[in-house]
N, CA, C and O of each residue as an XYZ file, in Angstrom:
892
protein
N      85.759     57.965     83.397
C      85.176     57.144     84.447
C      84.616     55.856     83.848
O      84.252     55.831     82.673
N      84.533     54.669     84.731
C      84.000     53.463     84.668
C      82.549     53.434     84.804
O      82.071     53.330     85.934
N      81.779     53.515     83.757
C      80.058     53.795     84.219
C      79.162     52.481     83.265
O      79.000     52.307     82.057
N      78.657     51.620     84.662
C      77.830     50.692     83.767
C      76.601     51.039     84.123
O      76.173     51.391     85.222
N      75.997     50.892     82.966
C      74.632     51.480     82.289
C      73.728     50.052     82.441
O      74.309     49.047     82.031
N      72.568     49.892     82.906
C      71.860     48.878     82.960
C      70.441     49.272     82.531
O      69.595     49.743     83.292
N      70.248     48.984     81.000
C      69.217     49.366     80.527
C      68.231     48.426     79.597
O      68.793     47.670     78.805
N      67.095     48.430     79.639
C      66.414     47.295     78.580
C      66.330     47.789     77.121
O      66.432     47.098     76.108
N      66.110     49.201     77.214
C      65.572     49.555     76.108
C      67.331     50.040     75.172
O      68.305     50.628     75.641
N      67.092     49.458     73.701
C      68.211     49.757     73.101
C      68.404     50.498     72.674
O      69.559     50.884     72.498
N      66.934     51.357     72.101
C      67.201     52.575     71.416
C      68.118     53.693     72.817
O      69.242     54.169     72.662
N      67.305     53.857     73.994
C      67.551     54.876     75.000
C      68.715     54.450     75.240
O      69.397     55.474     75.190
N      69.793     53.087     75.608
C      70.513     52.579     76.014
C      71.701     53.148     75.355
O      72.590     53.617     76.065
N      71.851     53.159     73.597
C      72.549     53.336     72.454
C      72.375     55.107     72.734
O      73.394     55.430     72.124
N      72.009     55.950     73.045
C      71.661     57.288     73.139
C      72.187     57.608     74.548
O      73.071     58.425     74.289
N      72.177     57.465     75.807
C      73.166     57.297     76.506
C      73.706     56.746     77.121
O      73.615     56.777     78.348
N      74.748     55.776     76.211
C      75.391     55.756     75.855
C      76.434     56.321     74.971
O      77.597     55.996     75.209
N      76.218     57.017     74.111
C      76.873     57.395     72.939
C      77.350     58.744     73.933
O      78.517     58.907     74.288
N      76.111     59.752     74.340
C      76.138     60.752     75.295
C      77.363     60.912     76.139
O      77.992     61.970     76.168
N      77.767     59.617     76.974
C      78.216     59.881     77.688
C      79.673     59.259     77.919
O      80.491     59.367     78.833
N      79.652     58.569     76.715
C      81.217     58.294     75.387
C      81.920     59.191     74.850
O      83.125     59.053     74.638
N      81.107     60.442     74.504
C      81.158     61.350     73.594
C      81.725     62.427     74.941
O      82.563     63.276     74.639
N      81.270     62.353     76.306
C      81.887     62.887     77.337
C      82.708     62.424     78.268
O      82.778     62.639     79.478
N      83.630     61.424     77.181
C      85.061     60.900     77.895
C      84.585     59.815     78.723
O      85.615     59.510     79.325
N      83.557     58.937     79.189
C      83.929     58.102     80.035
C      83.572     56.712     79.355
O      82.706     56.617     78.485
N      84.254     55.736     79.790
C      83.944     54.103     79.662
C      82.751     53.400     80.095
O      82.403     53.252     81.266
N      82.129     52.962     79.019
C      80.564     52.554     79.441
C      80.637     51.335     79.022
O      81.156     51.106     77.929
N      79.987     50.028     80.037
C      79.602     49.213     79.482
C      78.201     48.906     80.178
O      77.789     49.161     81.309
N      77.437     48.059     78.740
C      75.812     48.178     78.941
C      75.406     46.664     79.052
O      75.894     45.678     78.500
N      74.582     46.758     79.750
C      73.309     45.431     80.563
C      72.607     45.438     80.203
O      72.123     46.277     80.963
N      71.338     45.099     79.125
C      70.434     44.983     78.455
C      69.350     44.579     79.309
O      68.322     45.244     79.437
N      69.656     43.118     80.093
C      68.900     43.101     81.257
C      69.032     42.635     82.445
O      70.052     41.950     82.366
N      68.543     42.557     83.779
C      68.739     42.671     85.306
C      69.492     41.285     85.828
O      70.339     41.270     86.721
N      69.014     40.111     85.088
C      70.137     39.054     85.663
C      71.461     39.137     85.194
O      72.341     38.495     85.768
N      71.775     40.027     83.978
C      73.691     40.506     83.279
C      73.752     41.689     83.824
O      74.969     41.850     83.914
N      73.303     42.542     84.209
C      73.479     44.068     85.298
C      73.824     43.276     86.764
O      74.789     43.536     87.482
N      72.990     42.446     86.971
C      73.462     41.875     89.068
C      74.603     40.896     88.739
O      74.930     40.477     89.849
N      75.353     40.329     87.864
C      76.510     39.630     87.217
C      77.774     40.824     87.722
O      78.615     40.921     88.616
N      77.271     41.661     86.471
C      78.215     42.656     86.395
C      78.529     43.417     87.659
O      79.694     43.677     87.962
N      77.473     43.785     88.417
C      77.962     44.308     89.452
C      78.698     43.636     90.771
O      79.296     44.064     91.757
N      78.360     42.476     90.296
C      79.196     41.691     91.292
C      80.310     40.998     91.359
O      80.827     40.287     92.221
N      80.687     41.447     89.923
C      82.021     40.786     89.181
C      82.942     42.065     89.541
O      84.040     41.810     90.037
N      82.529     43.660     89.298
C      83.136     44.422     88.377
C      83.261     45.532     89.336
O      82.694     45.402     90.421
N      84.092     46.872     89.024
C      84.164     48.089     89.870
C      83.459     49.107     88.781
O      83.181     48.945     87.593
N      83.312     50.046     89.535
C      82.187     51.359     88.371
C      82.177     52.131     89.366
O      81.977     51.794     90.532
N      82.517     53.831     88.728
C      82.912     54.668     89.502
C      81.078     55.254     89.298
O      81.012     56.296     89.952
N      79.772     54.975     88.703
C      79.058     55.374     88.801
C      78.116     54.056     88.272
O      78.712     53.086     87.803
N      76.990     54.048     88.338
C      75.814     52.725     87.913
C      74.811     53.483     87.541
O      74.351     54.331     88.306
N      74.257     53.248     86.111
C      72.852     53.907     85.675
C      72.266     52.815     85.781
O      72.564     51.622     85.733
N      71.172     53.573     85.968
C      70.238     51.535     86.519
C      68.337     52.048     86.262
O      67.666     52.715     87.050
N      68.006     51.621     85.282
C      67.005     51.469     85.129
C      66.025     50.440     86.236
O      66.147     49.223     86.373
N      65.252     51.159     86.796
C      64.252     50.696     87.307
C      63.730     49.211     87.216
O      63.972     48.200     87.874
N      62.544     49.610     85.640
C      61.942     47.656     85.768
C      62.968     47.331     84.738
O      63.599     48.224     84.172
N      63.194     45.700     84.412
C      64.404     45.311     83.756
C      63.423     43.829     83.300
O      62.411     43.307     83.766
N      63.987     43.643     82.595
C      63.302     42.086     82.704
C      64.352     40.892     83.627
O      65.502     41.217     83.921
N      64.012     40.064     83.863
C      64.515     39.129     84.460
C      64.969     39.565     85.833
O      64.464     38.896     86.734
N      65.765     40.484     86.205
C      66.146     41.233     88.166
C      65.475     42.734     88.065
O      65.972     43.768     87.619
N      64.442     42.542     88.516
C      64.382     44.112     88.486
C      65.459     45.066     88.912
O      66.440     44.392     89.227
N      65.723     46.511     89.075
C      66.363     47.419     88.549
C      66.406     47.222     90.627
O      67.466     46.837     91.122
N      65.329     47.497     91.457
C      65.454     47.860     92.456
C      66.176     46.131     93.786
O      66.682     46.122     94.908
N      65.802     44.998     92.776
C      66.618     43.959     93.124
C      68.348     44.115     93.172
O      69.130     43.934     94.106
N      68.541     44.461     91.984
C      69.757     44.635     91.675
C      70.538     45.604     92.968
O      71.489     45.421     93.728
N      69.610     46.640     92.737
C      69.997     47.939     94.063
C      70.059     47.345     95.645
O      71.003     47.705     96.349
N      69.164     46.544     96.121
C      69.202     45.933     97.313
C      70.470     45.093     97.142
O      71.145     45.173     98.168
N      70.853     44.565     96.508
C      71.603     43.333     96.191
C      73.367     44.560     96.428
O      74.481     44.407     96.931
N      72.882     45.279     95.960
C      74.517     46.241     95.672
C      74.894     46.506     97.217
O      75.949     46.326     97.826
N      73.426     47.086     97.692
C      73.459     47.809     99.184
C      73.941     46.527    100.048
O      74.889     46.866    100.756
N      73.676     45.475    100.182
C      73.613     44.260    101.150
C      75.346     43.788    101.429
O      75.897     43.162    102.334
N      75.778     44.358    100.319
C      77.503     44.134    100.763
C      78.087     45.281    100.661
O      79.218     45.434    100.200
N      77.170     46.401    101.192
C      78.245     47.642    101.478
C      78.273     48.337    100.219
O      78.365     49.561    100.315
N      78.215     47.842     99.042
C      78.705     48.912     98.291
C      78.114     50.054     97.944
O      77.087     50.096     97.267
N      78.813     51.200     98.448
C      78.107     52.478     97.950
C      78.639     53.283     97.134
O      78.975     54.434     97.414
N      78.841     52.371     95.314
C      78.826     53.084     94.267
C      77.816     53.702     94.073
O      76.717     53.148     94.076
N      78.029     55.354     93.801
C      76.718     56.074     93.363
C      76.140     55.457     92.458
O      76.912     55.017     91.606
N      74.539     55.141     92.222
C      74.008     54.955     91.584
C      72.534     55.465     91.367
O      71.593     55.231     92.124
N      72.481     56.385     89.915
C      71.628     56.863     89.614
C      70.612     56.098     88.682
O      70.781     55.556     87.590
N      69.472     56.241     89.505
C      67.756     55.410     88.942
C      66.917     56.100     87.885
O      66.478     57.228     88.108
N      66.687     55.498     86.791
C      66.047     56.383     85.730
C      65.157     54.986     85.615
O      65.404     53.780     85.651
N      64.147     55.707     85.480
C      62.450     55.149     85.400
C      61.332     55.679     84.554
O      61.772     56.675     83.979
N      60.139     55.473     84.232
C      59.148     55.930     83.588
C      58.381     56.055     84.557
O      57.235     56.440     84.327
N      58.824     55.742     86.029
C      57.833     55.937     86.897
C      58.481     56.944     87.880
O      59.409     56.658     88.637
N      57.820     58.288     87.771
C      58.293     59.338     87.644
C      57.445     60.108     89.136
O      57.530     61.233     89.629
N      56.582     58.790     89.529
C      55.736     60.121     90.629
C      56.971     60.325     91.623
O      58.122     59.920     91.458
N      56.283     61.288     93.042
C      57.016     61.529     94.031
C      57.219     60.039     94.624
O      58.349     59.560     94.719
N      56.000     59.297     95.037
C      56.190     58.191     96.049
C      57.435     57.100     95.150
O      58.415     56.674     95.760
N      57.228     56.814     93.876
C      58.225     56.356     93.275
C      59.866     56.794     93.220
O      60.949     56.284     92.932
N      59.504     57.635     93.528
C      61.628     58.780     93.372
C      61.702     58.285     94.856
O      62.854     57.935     95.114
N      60.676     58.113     96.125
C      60.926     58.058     97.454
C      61.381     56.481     97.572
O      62.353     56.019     98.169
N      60.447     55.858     96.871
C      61.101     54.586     97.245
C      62.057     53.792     96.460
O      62.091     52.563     96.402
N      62.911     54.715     95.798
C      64.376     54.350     95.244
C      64.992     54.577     95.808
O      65.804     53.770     96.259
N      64.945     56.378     96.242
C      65.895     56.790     97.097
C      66.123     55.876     98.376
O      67.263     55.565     98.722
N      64.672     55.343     99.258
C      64.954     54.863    100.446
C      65.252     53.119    100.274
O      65.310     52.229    101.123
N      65.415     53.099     98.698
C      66.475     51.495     98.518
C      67.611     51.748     98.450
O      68.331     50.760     98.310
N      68.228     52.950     98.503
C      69.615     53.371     98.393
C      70.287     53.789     97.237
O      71.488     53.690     96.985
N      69.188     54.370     96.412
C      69.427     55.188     95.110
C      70.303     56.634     95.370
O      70.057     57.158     96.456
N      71.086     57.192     94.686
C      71.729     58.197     95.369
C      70.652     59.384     94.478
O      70.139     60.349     95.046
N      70.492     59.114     93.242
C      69.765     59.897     92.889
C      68.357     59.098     91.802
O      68.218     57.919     91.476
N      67.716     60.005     91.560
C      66.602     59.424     90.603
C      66.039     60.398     89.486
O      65.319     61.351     89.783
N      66.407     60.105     88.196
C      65.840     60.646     87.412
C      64.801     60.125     86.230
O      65.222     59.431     85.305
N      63.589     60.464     86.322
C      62.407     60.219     85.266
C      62.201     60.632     83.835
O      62.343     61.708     83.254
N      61.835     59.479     83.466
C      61.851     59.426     82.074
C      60.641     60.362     81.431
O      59.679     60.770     82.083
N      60.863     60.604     80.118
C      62.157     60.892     79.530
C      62.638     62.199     80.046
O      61.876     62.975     80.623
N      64.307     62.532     79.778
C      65.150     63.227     80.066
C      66.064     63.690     79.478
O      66.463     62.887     78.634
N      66.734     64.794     79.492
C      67.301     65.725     78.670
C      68.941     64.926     79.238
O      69.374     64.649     80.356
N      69.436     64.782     77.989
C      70.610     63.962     78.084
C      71.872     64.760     78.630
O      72.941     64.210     78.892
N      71.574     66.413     78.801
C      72.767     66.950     79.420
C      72.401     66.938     81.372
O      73.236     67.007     82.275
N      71.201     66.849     81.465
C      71.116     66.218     82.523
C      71.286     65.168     83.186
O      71.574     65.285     84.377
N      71.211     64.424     82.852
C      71.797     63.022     83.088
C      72.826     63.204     83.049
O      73.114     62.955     84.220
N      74.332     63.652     82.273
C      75.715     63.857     82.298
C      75.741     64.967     83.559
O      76.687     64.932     84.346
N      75.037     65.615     83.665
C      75.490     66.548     85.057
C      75.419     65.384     85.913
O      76.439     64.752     86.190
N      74.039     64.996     86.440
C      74.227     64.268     87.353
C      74.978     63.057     88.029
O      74.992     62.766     89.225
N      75.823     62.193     86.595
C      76.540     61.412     86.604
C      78.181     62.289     86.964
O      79.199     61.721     87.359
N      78.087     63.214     86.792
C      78.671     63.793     86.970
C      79.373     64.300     88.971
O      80.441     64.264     89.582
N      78.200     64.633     89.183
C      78.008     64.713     90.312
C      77.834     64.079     91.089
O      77.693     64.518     92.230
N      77.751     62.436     90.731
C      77.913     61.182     91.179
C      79.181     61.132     91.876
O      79.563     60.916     93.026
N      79.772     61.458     90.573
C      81.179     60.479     90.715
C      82.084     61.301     91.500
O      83.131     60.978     92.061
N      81.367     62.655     91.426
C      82.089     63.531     92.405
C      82.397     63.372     94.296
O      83.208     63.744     95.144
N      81.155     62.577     94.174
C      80.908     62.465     95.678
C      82.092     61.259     96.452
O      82.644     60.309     95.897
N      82.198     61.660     97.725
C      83.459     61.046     98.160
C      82.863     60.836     99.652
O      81.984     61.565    100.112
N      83.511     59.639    100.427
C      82.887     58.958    101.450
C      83.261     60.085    102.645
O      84.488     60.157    102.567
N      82.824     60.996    103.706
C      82.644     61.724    104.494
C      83.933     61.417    104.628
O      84.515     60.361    104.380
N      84.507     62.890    105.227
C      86.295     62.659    105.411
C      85.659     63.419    107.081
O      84.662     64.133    107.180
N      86.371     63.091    107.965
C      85.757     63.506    109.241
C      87.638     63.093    109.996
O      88.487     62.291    109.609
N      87.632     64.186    111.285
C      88.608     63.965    112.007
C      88.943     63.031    112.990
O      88.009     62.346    113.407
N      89.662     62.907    113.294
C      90.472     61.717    114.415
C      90.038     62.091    115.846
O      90.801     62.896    116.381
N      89.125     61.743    116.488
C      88.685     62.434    117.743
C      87.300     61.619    118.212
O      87.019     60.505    117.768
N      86.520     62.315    119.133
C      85.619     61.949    120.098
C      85.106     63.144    119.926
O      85.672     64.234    120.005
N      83.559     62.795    119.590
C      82.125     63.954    119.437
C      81.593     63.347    120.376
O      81.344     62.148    120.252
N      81.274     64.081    121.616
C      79.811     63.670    122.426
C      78.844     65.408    122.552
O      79.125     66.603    122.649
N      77.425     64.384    122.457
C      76.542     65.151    123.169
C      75.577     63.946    123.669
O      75.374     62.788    123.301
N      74.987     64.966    124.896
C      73.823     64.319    125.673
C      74.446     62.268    126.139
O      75.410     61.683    126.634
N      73.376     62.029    125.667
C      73.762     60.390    125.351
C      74.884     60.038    124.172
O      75.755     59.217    124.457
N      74.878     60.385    123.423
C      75.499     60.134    121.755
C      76.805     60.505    121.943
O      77.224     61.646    122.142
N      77.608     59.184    121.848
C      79.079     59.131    121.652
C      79.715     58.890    120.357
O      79.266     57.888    119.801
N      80.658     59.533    119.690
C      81.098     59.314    118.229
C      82.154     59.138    118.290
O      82.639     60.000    119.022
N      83.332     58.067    117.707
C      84.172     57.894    117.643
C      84.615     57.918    115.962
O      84.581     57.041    115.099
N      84.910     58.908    115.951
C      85.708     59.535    114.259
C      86.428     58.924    113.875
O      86.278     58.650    112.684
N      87.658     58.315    114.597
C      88.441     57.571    113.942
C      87.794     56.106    113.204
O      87.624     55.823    112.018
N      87.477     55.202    114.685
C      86.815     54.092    114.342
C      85.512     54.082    113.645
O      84.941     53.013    113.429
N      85.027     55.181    113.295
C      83.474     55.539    112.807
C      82.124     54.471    113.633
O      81.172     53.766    113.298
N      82.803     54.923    114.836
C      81.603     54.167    116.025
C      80.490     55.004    116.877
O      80.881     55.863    117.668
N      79.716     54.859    116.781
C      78.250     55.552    117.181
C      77.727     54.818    118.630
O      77.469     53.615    118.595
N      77.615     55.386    119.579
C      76.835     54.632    120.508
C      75.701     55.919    120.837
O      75.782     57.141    120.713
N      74.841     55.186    121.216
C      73.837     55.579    122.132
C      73.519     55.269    123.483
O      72.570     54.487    123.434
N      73.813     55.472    124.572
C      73.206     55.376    125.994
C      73.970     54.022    125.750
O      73.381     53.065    126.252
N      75.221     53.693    125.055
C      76.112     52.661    126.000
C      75.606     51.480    124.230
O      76.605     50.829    123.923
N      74.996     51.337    123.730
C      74.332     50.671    122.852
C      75.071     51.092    121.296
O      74.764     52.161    120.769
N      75.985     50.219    120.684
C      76.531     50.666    119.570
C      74.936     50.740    118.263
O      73.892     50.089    118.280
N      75.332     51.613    117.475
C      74.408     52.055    116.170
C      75.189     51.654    114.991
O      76.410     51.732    114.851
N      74.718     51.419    114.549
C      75.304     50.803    112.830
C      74.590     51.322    111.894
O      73.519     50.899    111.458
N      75.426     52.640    111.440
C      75.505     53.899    110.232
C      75.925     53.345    108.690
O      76.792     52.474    108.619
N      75.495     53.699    107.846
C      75.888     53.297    106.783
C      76.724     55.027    106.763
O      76.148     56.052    107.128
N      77.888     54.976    106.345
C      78.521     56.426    105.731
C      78.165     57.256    105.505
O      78.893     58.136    105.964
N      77.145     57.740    104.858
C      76.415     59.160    104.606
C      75.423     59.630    106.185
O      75.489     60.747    106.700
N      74.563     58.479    106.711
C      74.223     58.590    107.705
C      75.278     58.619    109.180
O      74.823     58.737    110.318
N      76.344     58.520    108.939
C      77.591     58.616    110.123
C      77.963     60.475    109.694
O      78.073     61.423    110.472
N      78.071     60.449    108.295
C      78.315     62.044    107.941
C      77.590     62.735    108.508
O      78.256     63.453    109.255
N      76.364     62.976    108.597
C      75.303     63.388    108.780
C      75.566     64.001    110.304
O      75.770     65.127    110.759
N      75.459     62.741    110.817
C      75.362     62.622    112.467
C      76.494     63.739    112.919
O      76.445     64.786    113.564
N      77.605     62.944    112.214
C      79.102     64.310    112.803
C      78.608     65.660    112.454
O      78.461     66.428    113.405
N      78.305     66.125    111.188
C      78.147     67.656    110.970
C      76.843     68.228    112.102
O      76.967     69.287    112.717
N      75.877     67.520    112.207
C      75.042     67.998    113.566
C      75.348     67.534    114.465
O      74.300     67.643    115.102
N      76.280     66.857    115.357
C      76.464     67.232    116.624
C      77.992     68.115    116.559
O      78.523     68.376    117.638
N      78.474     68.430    115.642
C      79.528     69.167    115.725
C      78.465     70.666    115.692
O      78.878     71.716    116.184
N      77.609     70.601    115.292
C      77.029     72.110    115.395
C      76.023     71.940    116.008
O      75.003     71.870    115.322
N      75.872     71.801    117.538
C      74.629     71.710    118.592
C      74.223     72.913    118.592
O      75.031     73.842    118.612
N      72.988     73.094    118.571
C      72.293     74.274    118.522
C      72.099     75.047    117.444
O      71.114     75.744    117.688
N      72.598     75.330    116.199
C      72.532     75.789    115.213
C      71.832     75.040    114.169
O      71.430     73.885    114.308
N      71.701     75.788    113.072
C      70.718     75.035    112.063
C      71.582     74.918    111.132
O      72.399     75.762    110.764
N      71.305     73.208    110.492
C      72.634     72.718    109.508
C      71.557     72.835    108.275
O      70.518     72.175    108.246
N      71.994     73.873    107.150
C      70.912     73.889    106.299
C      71.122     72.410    105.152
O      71.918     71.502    105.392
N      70.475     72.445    104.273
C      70.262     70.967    103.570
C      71.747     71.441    102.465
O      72.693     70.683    102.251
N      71.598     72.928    101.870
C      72.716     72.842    100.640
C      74.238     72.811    101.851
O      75.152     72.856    101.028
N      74.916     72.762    103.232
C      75.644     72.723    103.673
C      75.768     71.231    104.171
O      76.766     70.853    104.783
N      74.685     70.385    103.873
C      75.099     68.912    103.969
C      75.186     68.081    103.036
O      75.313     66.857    103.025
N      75.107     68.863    102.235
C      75.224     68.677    100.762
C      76.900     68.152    100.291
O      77.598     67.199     99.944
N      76.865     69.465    100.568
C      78.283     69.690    100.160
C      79.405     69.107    101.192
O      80.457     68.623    100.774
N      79.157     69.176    102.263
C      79.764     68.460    103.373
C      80.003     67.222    103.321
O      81.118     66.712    103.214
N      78.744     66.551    103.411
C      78.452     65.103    103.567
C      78.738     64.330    101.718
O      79.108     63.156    101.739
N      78.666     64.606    101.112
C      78.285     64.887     99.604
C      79.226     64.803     98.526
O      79.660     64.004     97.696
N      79.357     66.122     98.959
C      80.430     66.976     97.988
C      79.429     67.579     96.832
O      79.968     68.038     95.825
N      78.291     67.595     96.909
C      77.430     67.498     96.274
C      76.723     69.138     96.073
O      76.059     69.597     97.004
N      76.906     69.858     94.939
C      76.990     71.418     94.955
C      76.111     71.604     94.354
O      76.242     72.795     94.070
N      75.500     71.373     94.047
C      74.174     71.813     93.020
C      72.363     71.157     93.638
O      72.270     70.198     94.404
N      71.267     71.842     93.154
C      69.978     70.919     93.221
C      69.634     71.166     94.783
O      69.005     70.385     95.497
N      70.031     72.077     95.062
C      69.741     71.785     97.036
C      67.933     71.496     97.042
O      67.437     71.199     98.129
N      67.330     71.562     96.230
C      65.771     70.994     96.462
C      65.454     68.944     96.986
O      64.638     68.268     97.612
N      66.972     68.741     96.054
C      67.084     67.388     96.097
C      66.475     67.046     97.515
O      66.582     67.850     98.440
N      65.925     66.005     97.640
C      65.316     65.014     98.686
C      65.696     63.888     99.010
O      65.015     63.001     99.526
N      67.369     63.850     98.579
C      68.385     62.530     99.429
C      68.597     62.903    100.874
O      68.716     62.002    101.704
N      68.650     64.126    101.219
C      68.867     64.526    102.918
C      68.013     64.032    103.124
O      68.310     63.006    103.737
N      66.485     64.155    102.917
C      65.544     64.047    103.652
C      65.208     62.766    103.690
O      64.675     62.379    104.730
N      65.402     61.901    102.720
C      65.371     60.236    103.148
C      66.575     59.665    104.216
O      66.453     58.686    104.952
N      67.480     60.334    104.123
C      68.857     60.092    104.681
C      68.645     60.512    106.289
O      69.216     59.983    107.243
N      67.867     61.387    106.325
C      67.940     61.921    107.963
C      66.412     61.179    108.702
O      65.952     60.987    109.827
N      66.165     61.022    107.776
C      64.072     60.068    108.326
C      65.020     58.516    108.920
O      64.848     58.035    110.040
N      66.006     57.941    107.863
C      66.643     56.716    108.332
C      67.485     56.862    109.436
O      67.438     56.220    110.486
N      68.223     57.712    109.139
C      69.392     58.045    111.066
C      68.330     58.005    111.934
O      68.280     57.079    112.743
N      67.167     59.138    111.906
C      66.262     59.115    113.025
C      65.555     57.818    113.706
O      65.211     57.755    114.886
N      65.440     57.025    112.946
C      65.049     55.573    113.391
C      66.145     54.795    113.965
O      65.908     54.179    115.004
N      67.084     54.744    113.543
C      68.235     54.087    114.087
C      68.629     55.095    115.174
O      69.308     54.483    115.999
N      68.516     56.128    115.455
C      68.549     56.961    116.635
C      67.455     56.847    117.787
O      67.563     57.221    118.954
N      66.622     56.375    117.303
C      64.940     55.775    118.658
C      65.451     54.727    118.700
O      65.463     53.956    117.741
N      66.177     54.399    120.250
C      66.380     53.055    120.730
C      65.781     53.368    122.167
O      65.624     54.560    122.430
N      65.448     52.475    123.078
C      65.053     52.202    124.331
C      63.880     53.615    124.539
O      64.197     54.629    125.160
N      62.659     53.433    123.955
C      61.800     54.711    124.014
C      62.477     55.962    123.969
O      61.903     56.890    124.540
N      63.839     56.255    123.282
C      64.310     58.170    123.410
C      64.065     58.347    121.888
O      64.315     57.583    120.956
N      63.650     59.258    121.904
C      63.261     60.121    120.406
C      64.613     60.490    119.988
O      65.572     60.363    120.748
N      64.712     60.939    118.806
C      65.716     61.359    117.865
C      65.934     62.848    118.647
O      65.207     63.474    119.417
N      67.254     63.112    118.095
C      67.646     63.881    118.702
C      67.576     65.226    117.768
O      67.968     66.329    118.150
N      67.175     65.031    116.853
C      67.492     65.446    115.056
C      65.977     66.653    115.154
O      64.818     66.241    115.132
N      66.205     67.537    115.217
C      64.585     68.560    114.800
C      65.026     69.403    113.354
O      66.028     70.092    113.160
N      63.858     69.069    112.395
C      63.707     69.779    111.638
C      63.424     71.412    112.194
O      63.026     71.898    113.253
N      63.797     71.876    111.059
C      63.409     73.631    110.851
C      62.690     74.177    110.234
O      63.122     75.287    109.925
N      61.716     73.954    109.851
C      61.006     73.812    108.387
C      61.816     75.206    107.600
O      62.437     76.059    108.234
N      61.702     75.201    106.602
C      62.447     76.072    105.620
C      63.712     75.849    105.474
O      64.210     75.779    104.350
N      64.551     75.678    106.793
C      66.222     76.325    106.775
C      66.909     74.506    106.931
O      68.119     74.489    106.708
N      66.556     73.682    107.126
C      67.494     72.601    107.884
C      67.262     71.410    109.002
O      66.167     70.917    109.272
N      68.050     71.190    109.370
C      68.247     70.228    110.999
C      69.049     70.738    111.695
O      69.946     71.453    111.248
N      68.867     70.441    113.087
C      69.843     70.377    113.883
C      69.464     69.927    115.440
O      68.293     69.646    115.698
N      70.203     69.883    116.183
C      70.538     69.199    117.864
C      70.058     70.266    118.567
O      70.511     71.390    118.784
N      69.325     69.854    118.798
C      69.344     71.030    120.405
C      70.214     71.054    121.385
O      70.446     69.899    121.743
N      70.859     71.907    122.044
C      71.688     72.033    123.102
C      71.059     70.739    124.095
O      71.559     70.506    125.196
């Protein structure tokens, strides 16, 4: 695989790096954030390691900058800033995953791993309705009460696997893997940034989301 690494530090940079050379894939490295937002805008990469602060573009500039033209190369966030509210507000810049420093280097290869695994929702040729909510599968078109919605891909995934299962509970490791492809870590907390954002783009003209948590088991639609 094609994996650019955007890192300041040389020692960690040179380490995986070497890591993940040594596990067959093509790396090239960004030292710092104005040659990482170059590169990504020059270049293709089947995965992006992306350090957080950077000197010159920060790590989460760079990430807005990727998101703003669509592109949703996985890209995994490694930081020294390791709290919860920090992993939340990567994820909800469009981090696919986030891992805190320091870190065990066969972890990081899983997860890059599991990056690159992931593939854009494959969904059928047809018409999903419930209630108000019209889906058009082919064209990947969303309306609400007559009002088109504008899904980014994982959040269009999302939407199809719960209204294809009204009434039932869609647990988090089955949207995982669904929406994903994504088989491992079901604790992960990308659903849960991923379904807080549909739900907002789902409250249009005073109607609430249609989306109820389960606590323990999932989401799903009510009949």
């Amino acid at each position: 695989m094609q994996i650019l690494l955007i890192e300041d530090d040389d020692a960690l940079a040179a380490h995986v790096a070497n890591g993940l050379r040594q596990s067959g894939h093509v790396v090239t490295h960004c030292r710092d954030g104005r040659h990482g937002l170059m590169q990504v805008s020059s270049e293709s990469y089947d995965v992006i390691v992306l350090d957080r602060m950077l000197p010159h573009v920060d790590g989460m500039k760079i990430l807005a900058a990727l998101r703003a033209t669509d592109d949703e190369t996985p890209v995994l966030l490694i930081s020294a800033l390791g709290d919860v509210d920090e992993r939340v507000k990567g994820l909800r810049a469009g981090g696919d995953d986030y891992l805190p420093k320091p870190f065990a280097m066969s972890e990081l290869l899983a997860r890059v791993d599991v990056l690159a695994r992931r593939k854009a929702p494959v969904v059928e040729s047809g018409f999903l309705h419930h209630a108000d909510i019209e889906i058009d599968t082919l064209a990947r078109i969303v309306r609400r009460a007559g009002q088109r919605i504008e899904l980014t891909s994982r959040e269009f995934g999302l939407l199809v696997e719960l209204v294809r299962n009204v009434g039932r509970v869609v647990t988090r490791s089955m949207l995982l893997e669904r929406v994903w492809d994504y088989n491992f870590d079901p604790q992960t907390n990308i659903i849960d940034q991923h379904i807080s954002n549909l739900r907002k783009k789902l409250e249009i003209e005073g109607r609430a989301s249609p989306i109820q948590t389960v606590r323990g088991a999932g989401y799903m639609i009510t009949p």
